Amino acid sequence: MNLANTTTRDRVFVVGTGVTGILFGVGLVLSGMTKPDKVIGFLDMFGGAWDPSLGLVMVGAIAVHAVLFRVILRRQSPLLDAKFHVPTRTDIDSRLVAGAALFGIGWGLGGVCPGPGLIGATSLASTLLLFVGGLVAGMALFQVTNKA
Amino acid sequence: MNWTAFTPTAALVGGALIGLAVSLFFVLTGRVAGISGIVGGLLSPKPGDFAWRLAFVAGLLVVGVVAAVVAPEMVTASATRGPVAMAIAGVVVGYGTRLGNGCTSGHGVCGISRLSIRSLVATGTFMATGILTVTIVRLAFGGAL
């Protein structure tokens, strides 16, 4: 395999990200993140019947990635790109806080975040199709109203 | 606490797989695997920056189709929230994740793993408003909305 060949590299890039999507999806399903009632049970800390499970999803994911991230960064470059694209911003602006606040409201309202929404929508359940329709509409709305 | 609903092993193993997935994505592409960012980029396609995003989303969808057959109880929507609430939730999540540059994956997993101050603030914020929202829905509507 000649990775200097752009076409070959692009193909491997697409296949690689597709495989990543599958692995990510399996992790989401196995963890319980694709069960809206479980997400709501996790966020409902003060209702007397708290289910802390999904906190452990974050613990497991961060434990693995915190180590591998540092190991990978020792490389000169990623396998399929000339350089790493790690975000470097450190400023806390109102857009970050307002955006995260809105995301949390929507997450608590529906019990679904973007990945699990896409996975669940394949069941063609009307509530999840409506969530994904709203998700795309909300992203499009942002794009239209925030043309830089 | 609801110990009968507690699934620590599945949560840790599933979480570890998510950690492996974002690490694989990082070693291949050098990028942060944030699902909202990957999906958002599909709406403003740039040359050479579309197919891989589509492939990632297709991977998620394949998992959904397979899971609906082999483990339907893991992906079937609960009836707690009604259609209007779900549509509004989608819009708010879509707009909010673009405005705040990330969701549970980009900020919650990738950002915290590299101790990004922006991601720590974002994760603290969306956890707080998520807990607040669920609490309000329970108190005001008995959890059904």
PDB file of N, CA and C in Angstrom, chain A residues 20-26 28 33-34 103 113-119 131 135 139, chain B residues 18 21-22 25 32-42 52-53 56-57 59-60 93 97-98 101-110:
ATOM      1  N   THR A  20     -14.051   3.501  12.471  1.00  0.00           N
ATOM      2  CA  THR A  20     -14.119   4.205  13.751  1.00  0.00           C
ATOM      3  C   THR A  20     -15.565   4.447  14.158  1.00  0.00           C
ATOM      4  N   GLY A  21     -16.397   4.842  13.186  1.00  0.00           N
ATOM      5  CA  GLY A  21     -17.816   5.066  13.465  1.00  0.00           C
ATOM      6  C   GLY A  21     -18.485   3.811  13.993  1.00  0.00           C
ATOM      7  N   ILE A  22     -18.136   2.662  13.411  1.00  0.00           N
ATOM      8  CA  ILE A  22     -18.705   1.387  13.867  1.00  0.00           C
ATOM      9  C   ILE A  22     -18.269   1.097  15.305  1.00  0.00           C
ATOM     10  N   LEU A  23     -16.968   1.236  15.565  1.00  0.00           N
ATOM     11  CA  LEU A  23     -16.443   0.966  16.906  1.00  0.00           C
ATOM     12  C   LEU A  23     -17.071   1.908  17.938  1.00  0.00           C
ATOM     13  N   PHE A  24     -17.165   3.174  17.568  1.00  0.00           N
ATOM     14  CA  PHE A  24     -17.775   4.172  18.438  1.00  0.00           C
ATOM     15  C   PHE A  24     -19.227   3.783  18.719  1.00  0.00           C
ATOM     16  N   GLY A  25     -19.950   3.385  17.668  1.00  0.00           N
ATOM     17  CA  GLY A  25     -21.358   3.016  17.801  1.00  0.00           C
ATOM     18  C   GLY A  25     -21.555   1.813  18.700  1.00  0.00           C
ATOM     19  N   VAL A  26     -20.686   0.796  18.540  1.00  0.00           N
ATOM     20  CA  VAL A  26     -20.791  -0.398  19.387  1.00  0.00           C
ATOM     21  C   VAL A  26     -20.583  -0.001  20.854  1.00  0.00           C
ATOM     22  N   LEU A  28     -21.208   2.917  22.215  1.00  0.00           N
ATOM     23  CA  LEU A  28     -22.385   3.663  22.677  1.00  0.00           C
ATOM     24  C   LEU A  28     -23.535   2.718  23.027  1.00  0.00           C
ATOM     25  N   MET A  33     -25.762   4.240  26.482  1.00  0.00           N
ATOM     26  CA  MET A  33     -25.991   5.631  26.080  1.00  0.00           C
ATOM     27  C   MET A  33     -27.128   5.770  25.060  1.00  0.00           C
ATOM     28  N   THR A  34     -27.488   4.662  24.407  1.00  0.00           N
ATOM     29  CA  THR A  34     -28.555   4.726  23.398  1.00  0.00           C
ATOM     30  C   THR A  34     -29.932   4.448  24.011  1.00  0.00           C
ATOM     31  N   PHE A 103     -27.025  22.659  24.971  1.00  0.00           N
ATOM     32  CA  PHE A 103     -26.882  21.224  24.720  1.00  0.00           C
ATOM     33  C   PHE A 103     -27.387  20.419  25.922  1.00  0.00           C
ATOM     34  N   CYS A 113     -28.138  12.298  23.065  1.00  0.00           N
ATOM     35  CA  CYS A 113     -27.129  13.192  22.506  1.00  0.00           C
ATOM     36  C   CYS A 113     -26.923  12.800  21.028  1.00  0.00           C
ATOM     37  N   PRO A 114     -26.110  13.532  20.273  1.00  0.00           N
ATOM     38  CA  PRO A 114     -26.104  13.330  18.813  1.00  0.00           C
ATOM     39  C   PRO A 114     -25.820  11.900  18.322  1.00  0.00           C
ATOM     40  N   GLY A 115     -24.772  11.245  18.835  1.00  0.00           N
ATOM     41  CA  GLY A 115     -24.440   9.901  18.346  1.00  0.00           C
ATOM     42  C   GLY A 115     -25.566   8.902  18.579  1.00  0.00           C
ATOM     43  N   PRO A 116     -26.012   8.759  19.827  1.00  0.00           N
ATOM     44  CA  PRO A 116     -27.131   7.846  20.100  1.00  0.00           C
ATOM     45  C   PRO A 116     -28.403   8.195  19.327  1.00  0.00           C
ATOM     46  N   GLY A 117     -28.617   9.484  19.043  1.00  0.00           N
ATOM     47  CA  GLY A 117     -29.775   9.878  18.247  1.00  0.00           C
ATOM     48  C   GLY A 117     -29.719   9.270  16.852  1.00  0.00           C
ATOM     49  N   LEU A 118     -28.533   9.371  16.229  1.00  0.00           N
ATOM     50  CA  LEU A 118     -28.368   8.819  14.875  1.00  0.00           C
ATOM     51  C   LEU A 118     -28.525   7.301  14.892  1.00  0.00           C
ATOM     52  N   ILE A 119     -27.938   6.647  15.905  1.00  0.00           N
ATOM     53  CA  ILE A 119     -28.031   5.190  16.005  1.00  0.00           C
ATOM     54  C   ILE A 119     -29.493   4.777  16.201  1.00  0.00           C
ATOM     55  N   PHE A 131     -36.158  13.695  16.745  1.00  0.00           N
ATOM     56  CA  PHE A 131     -34.952  14.236  17.377  1.00  0.00           C
ATOM     57  C   PHE A 131     -33.886  14.533  16.322  1.00  0.00           C
ATOM     58  N   LEU A 135     -32.234  17.920  15.233  1.00  0.00           N
ATOM     59  CA  LEU A 135     -30.777  18.076  15.335  1.00  0.00           C
ATOM     60  C   LEU A 135     -30.210  18.741  14.076  1.00  0.00           C
ATOM     61  N   MET A 139     -28.662  22.557  13.692  1.00  0.00           N
ATOM     62  CA  MET A 139     -27.322  22.811  13.146  1.00  0.00           C
ATOM     63  C   MET A 139     -27.396  23.745  11.946  1.00  0.00           C
TER      64      MET A 139
ATOM     65  N   ILE B  18     -15.466   3.263  23.459  1.00  0.00           N
ATOM     66  CA  ILE B  18     -15.554   4.633  22.947  1.00  0.00           C
ATOM     67  C   ILE B  18     -14.172   5.292  23.007  1.00  0.00           C
ATOM     68  N   ALA B  21     -12.187   4.006  20.202  1.00  0.00           N
ATOM     69  CA  ALA B  21     -12.641   4.567  18.927  1.00  0.00           C
ATOM     70  C   ALA B  21     -12.071   5.965  18.711  1.00  0.00           C
ATOM     71  N   VAL B  22     -12.158   6.830  19.729  1.00  0.00           N
ATOM     72  CA  VAL B  22     -11.635   8.190  19.540  1.00  0.00           C
ATOM     73  C   VAL B  22     -10.109   8.170  19.406  1.00  0.00           C
ATOM     74  N   PHE B  25      -9.382   7.069  15.848  1.00  0.00           N
ATOM     75  CA  PHE B  25      -9.667   8.223  14.994  1.00  0.00           C
ATOM     76  C   PHE B  25      -8.515   9.229  15.058  1.00  0.00           C
ATOM     77  N   VAL B  32      -9.949  15.479  16.579  1.00  0.00           N
ATOM     78  CA  VAL B  32     -10.825  15.169  17.695  1.00  0.00           C
ATOM     79  C   VAL B  32     -12.096  14.533  17.147  1.00  0.00           C
ATOM     80  N   ALA B  33     -12.479  13.374  17.705  1.00  0.00           N
ATOM     81  CA  ALA B  33     -13.692  12.692  17.235  1.00  0.00           C
ATOM     82  C   ALA B  33     -14.907  13.229  17.977  1.00  0.00           C
ATOM     83  N   GLY B  34     -15.374  14.388  17.557  1.00  0.00           N
ATOM     84  CA  GLY B  34     -16.593  14.949  18.131  1.00  0.00           C
ATOM     85  C   GLY B  34     -17.749  14.712  17.172  1.00  0.00           C
ATOM     86  N   ILE B  35     -18.767  14.003  17.647  1.00  0.00           N
ATOM     87  CA  ILE B  35     -19.829  13.592  16.721  1.00  0.00           C
ATOM     88  C   ILE B  35     -20.595  14.804  16.186  1.00  0.00           C
ATOM     89  N   SER B  36     -20.893  15.778  17.067  1.00  0.00           N
ATOM     90  CA  SER B  36     -21.636  16.943  16.571  1.00  0.00           C
ATOM     91  C   SER B  36     -20.837  17.710  15.518  1.00  0.00           C
ATOM     92  N   GLY B  37     -19.526  17.792  15.706  1.00  0.00           N
ATOM     93  CA  GLY B  37     -18.684  18.483  14.728  1.00  0.00           C
ATOM     94  C   GLY B  37     -18.616  17.731  13.404  1.00  0.00           C
ATOM     95  N   ILE B  38     -18.528  16.396  13.501  1.00  0.00           N
ATOM     96  CA  ILE B  38     -18.462  15.577  12.277  1.00  0.00           C
ATOM     97  C   ILE B  38     -19.764  15.715  11.490  1.00  0.00           C
ATOM     98  N   VAL B  39     -20.898  15.666  12.193  1.00  0.00           N
ATOM     99  CA  VAL B  39     -22.195  15.790  11.518  1.00  0.00           C
ATOM    100  C   VAL B  39     -22.386  17.216  10.996  1.00  0.00           C
ATOM    101  N   GLY B  40     -22.024  18.205  11.825  1.00  0.00           N
ATOM    102  CA  GLY B  40     -22.178  19.599  11.414  1.00  0.00           C
ATOM    103  C   GLY B  40     -21.422  19.912  10.132  1.00  0.00           C
ATOM    104  N   GLY B  41     -20.245  19.307   9.973  1.00  0.00           N
ATOM    105  CA  GLY B  41     -19.443  19.539   8.775  1.00  0.00           C
ATOM    106  C   GLY B  41     -20.105  19.025   7.507  1.00  0.00           C
ATOM    107  N   LEU B  42     -21.029  18.088   7.658  1.00  0.00           N
ATOM    108  CA  LEU B  42     -21.756  17.571   6.476  1.00  0.00           C
ATOM    109  C   LEU B  42     -22.676  18.636   5.886  1.00  0.00           C
ATOM    110  N   TRP B  52     -15.322  11.273   4.344  1.00  0.00           N
ATOM    111  CA  TRP B  52     -14.955  10.634   5.613  1.00  0.00           C
ATOM    112  C   TRP B  52     -16.008  10.892   6.679  1.00  0.00           C
ATOM    113  N   ARG B  53     -16.617  12.107   6.649  1.00  0.00           N
ATOM    114  CA  ARG B  53     -17.678  12.403   7.618  1.00  0.00           C
ATOM    115  C   ARG B  53     -18.877  11.490   7.387  1.00  0.00           C
ATOM    116  N   PHE B  56     -18.137   8.007   8.626  1.00  0.00           N
ATOM    117  CA  PHE B  56     -18.249   7.883  10.085  1.00  0.00           C
ATOM    118  C   PHE B  56     -19.719   7.740  10.489  1.00  0.00           C
ATOM    119  N   VAL B  57     -20.570   8.629   9.935  1.00  0.00           N
ATOM    120  CA  VAL B  57     -22.004   8.564  10.256  1.00  0.00           C
ATOM    121  C   VAL B  57     -22.596   7.240   9.777  1.00  0.00           C
ATOM    122  N   GLY B  59     -21.101   4.446   9.628  1.00  0.00           N
ATOM    123  CA  GLY B  59     -20.687   3.444  10.613  1.00  0.00           C
ATOM    124  C   GLY B  59     -21.642   3.411  11.797  1.00  0.00           C
ATOM    125  N   LEU B  60     -22.020   4.591  12.288  1.00  0.00           N
ATOM    126  CA  LEU B  60     -22.979   4.658  13.402  1.00  0.00           C
ATOM    127  C   LEU B  60     -24.321   4.044  12.985  1.00  0.00           C
ATOM    128  N   VAL B  93     -30.231  20.716  20.913  1.00  0.00           N
ATOM    129  CA  VAL B  93     -28.948  20.009  20.890  1.00  0.00           C
ATOM    130  C   VAL B  93     -28.153  20.390  19.639  1.00  0.00           C
ATOM    131  N   THR B  97     -24.757  22.477  20.310  1.00  0.00           N
ATOM    132  CA  THR B  97     -23.461  21.814  20.098  1.00  0.00           C
ATOM    133  C   THR B  97     -22.625  22.558  19.069  1.00  0.00           C
ATOM    134  N   ARG B  98     -23.271  23.217  18.090  1.00  0.00           N
ATOM    135  CA  ARG B  98     -22.496  23.993  17.115  1.00  0.00           C
ATOM    136  C   ARG B  98     -21.993  25.282  17.765  1.00  0.00           C
ATOM    137  N   ASN B 101     -19.261  24.327  20.188  1.00  0.00           N
ATOM    138  CA  ASN B 101     -18.175  23.539  19.586  1.00  0.00           C
ATOM    139  C   ASN B 101     -18.020  22.130  20.136  1.00  0.00           C
ATOM    140  N   GLY B 102     -19.141  21.476  20.521  1.00  0.00           N
ATOM    141  CA  GLY B 102     -18.950  20.083  20.910  1.00  0.00           C
ATOM    142  C   GLY B 102     -20.060  19.524  21.775  1.00  0.00           C
ATOM    143  N   CYS B 103     -20.039  18.212  21.913  1.00  0.00           N
ATOM    144  CA  CYS B 103     -21.055  17.545  22.735  1.00  0.00           C
ATOM    145  C   CYS B 103     -20.371  16.594  23.714  1.00  0.00           C
ATOM    146  N   THR B 104     -21.036  15.526  24.080  1.00  0.00           N
ATOM    147  CA  THR B 104     -20.497  14.558  25.025  1.00  0.00           C
ATOM    148  C   THR B 104     -19.194  13.921  24.532  1.00  0.00           C
ATOM    149  N   SER B 105     -19.054  13.720  23.218  1.00  0.00           N
ATOM    150  CA  SER B 105     -17.847  13.077  22.697  1.00  0.00           C
ATOM    151  C   SER B 105     -16.677  14.063  22.597  1.00  0.00           C
ATOM    152  N   GLY B 106     -16.886  15.170  21.907  1.00  0.00           N
ATOM    153  CA  GLY B 106     -15.792  16.113  21.672  1.00  0.00           C
ATOM    154  C   GLY B 106     -15.299  16.777  22.947  1.00  0.00           C
ATOM    155  N   HIS B 107     -16.228  17.281  23.765  1.00  0.00           N
ATOM    156  CA  HIS B 107     -15.845  17.914  25.030  1.00  0.00           C
ATOM    157  C   HIS B 107     -15.703  16.874  26.149  1.00  0.00           C
ATOM    158  N   GLY B 108     -16.750  16.033  26.320  1.00  0.00           N
ATOM    159  CA  GLY B 108     -16.828  15.135  27.466  1.00  0.00           C
ATOM    160  C   GLY B 108     -15.747  14.071  27.477  1.00  0.00           C
ATOM    161  N   VAL B 109     -15.421  13.503  26.314  1.00  0.00           N
ATOM    162  CA  VAL B 109     -14.416  12.440  26.263  1.00  0.00           C
ATOM    163  C   VAL B 109     -13.072  12.982  25.769  1.00  0.00           C
ATOM    164  N   CYS B 110     -13.046  13.511  24.544  1.00  0.00           N
ATOM    165  CA  CYS B 110     -11.764  13.935  23.959  1.00  0.00           C
ATOM    166  C   CYS B 110     -11.153  15.100  24.728  1.00  0.00           C
TER     167      CYS B 110
END
